[in-house]
Coordinates of N, CA, C and O in Angstrom, one line a residue:
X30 N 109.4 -50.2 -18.1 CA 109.9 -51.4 -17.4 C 109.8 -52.6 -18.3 O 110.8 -53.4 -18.5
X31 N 108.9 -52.8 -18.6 CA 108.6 -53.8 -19.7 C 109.7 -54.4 -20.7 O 110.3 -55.4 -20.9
X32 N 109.7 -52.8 -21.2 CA 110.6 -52.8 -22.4 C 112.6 -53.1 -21.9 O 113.6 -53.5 -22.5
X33 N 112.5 -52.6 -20.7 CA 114.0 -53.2 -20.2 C 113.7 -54.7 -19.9 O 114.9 -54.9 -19.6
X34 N 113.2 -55.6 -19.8 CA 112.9 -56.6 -19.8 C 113.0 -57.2 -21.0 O 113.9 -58.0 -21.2
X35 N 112.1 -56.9 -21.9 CA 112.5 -56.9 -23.0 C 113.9 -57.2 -24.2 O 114.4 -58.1 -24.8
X36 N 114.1 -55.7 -23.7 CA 116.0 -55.3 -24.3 C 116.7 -56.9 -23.9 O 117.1 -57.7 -24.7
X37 N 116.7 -57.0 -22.5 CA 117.6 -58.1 -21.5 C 117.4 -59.5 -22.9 O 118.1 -60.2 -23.6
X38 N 116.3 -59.2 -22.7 CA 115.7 -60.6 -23.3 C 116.2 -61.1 -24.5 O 116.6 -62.3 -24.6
X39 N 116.4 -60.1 -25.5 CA 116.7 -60.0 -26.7 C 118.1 -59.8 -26.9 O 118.7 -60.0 -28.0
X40 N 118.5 -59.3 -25.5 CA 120.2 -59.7 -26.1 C 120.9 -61.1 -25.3 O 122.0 -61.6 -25.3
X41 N 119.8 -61.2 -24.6 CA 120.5 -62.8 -24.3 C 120.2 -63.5 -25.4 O 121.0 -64.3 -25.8
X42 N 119.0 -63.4 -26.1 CA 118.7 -64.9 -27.0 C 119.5 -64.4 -27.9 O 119.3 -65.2 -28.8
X43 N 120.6 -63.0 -28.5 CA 121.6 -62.9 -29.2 C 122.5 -63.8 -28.7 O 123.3 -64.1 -29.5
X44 N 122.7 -64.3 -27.4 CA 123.7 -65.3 -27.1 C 123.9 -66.4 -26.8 O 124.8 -66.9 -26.1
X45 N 122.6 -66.9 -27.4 CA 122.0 -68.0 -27.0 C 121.2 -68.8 -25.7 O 121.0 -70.0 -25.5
X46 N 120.9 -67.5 -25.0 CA 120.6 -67.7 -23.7 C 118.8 -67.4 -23.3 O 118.1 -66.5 -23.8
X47 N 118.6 -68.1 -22.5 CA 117.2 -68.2 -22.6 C 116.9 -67.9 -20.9 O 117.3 -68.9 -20.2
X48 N 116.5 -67.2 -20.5 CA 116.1 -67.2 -18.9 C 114.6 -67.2 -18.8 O 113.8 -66.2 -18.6
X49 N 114.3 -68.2 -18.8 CA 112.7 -68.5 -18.7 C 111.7 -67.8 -17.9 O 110.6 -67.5 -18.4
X50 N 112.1 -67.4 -16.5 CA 111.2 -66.7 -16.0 C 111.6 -65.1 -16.4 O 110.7 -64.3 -16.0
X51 N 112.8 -64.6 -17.0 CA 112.8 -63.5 -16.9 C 111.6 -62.2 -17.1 O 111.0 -62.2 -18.2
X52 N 111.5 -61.4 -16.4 CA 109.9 -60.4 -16.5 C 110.5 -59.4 -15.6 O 111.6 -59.2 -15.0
X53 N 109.3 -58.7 -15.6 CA 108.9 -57.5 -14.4 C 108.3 -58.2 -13.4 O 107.3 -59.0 -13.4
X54 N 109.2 -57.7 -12.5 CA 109.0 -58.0 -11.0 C 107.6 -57.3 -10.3 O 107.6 -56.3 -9.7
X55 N 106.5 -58.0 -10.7 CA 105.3 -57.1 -9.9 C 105.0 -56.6 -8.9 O 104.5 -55.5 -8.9
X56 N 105.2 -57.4 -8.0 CA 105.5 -57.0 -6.6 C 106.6 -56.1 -5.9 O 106.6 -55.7 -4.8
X57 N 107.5 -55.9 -6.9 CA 108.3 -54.2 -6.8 C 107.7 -53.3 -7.5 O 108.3 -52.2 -7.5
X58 N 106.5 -53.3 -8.2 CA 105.7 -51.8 -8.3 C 105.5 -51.2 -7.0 O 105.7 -50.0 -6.8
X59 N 105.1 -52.2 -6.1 CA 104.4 -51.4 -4.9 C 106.1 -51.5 -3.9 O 105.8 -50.9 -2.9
X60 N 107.1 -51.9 -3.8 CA 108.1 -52.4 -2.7 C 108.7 -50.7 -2.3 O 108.3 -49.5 -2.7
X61 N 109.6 -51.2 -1.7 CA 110.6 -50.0 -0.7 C 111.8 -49.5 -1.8 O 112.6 -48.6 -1.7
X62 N 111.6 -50.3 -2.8 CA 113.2 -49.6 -3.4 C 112.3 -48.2 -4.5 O 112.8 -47.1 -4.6
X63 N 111.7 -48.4 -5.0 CA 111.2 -46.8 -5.2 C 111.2 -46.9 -7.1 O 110.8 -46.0 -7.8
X64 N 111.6 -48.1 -7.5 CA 111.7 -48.3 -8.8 C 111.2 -49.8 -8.9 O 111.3 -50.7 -8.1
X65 N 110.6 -49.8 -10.1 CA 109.8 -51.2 -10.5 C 111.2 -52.0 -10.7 O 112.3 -51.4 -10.9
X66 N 111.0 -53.6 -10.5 CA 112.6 -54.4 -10.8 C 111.9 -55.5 -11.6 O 110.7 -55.9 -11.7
X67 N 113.4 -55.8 -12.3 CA 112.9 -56.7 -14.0 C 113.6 -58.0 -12.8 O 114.4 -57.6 -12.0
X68 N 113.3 -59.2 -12.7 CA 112.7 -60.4 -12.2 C 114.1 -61.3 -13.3 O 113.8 -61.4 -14.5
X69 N 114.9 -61.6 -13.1 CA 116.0 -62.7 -14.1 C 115.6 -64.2 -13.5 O 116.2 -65.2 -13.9
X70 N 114.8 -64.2 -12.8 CA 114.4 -65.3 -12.4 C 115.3 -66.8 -12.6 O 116.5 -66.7 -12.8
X71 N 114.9 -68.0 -12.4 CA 115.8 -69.0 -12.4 C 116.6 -69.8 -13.9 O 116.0 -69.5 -14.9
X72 N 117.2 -70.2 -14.0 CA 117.8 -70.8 -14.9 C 118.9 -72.3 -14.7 O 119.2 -72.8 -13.6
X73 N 119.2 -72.9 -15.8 CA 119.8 -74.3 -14.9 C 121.3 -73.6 -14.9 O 121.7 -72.4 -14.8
X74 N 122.3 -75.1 -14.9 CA 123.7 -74.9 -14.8 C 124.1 -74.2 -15.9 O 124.6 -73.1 -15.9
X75 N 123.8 -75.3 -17.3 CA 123.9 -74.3 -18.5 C 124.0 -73.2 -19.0 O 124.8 -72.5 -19.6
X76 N 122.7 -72.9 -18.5 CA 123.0 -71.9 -18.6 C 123.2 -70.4 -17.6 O 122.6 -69.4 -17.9
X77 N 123.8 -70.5 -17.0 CA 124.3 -70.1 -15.8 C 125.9 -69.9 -16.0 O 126.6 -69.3 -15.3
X78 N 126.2 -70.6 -17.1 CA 127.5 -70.9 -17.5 C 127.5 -69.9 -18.8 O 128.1 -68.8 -19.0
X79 N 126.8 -70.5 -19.5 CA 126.8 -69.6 -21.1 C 126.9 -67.4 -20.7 O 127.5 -66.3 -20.9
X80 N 125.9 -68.0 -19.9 CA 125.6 -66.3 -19.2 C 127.1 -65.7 -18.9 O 127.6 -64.8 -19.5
X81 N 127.6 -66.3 -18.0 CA 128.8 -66.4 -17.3 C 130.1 -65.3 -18.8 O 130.5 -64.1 -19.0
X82 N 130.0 -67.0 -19.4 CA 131.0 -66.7 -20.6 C 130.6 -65.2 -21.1 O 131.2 -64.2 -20.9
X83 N 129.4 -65.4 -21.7 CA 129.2 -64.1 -22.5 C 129.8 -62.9 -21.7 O 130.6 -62.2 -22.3
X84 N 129.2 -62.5 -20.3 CA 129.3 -61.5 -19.6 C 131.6 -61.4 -19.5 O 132.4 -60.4 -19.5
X85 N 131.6 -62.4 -19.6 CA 133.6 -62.6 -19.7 C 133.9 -61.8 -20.6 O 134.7 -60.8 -20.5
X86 N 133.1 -62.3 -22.0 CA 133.8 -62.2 -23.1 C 133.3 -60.0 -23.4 O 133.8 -59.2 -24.2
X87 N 132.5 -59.9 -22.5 CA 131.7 -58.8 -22.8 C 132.9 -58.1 -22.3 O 133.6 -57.5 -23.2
X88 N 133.1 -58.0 -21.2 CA 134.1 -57.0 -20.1 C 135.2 -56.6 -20.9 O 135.8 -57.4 -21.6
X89 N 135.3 -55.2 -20.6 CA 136.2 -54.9 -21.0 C 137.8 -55.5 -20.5 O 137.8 -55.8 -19.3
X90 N 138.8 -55.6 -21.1 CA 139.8 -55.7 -20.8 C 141.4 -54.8 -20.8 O 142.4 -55.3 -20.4

């Protein structure tokens, strides 16, 4: 779990993107969905935008 947190992390700051709180969701070790969840936590407009683009430019066409 960690390590997909991780990954995320590392290819956002390939795009210049920083999600501050992003982590493992602790409180989904123990929850109802049956799998631990990675936490993308908050971010501003900025980047909310950058994310945005990247994920655009990512998609296939």
């Amino acid at each position: 779990m960690h390590d997909s947190a991780a990954e995320l992390r590392t290819a956002l700051q390939d795009h210049g993107i920083t999600l501050p709180s992003l982590g493992v969701d602790l409180p989904g070790f123990a929850g109802a969905y049956g799998v631990p969840l990675v936490a993308l936590g908050n971010c501003n407009a900025a980047t909310a935008r950058r994310l945005a683009d990247a994920l655009r430019k990512a998609a296939p066409r």
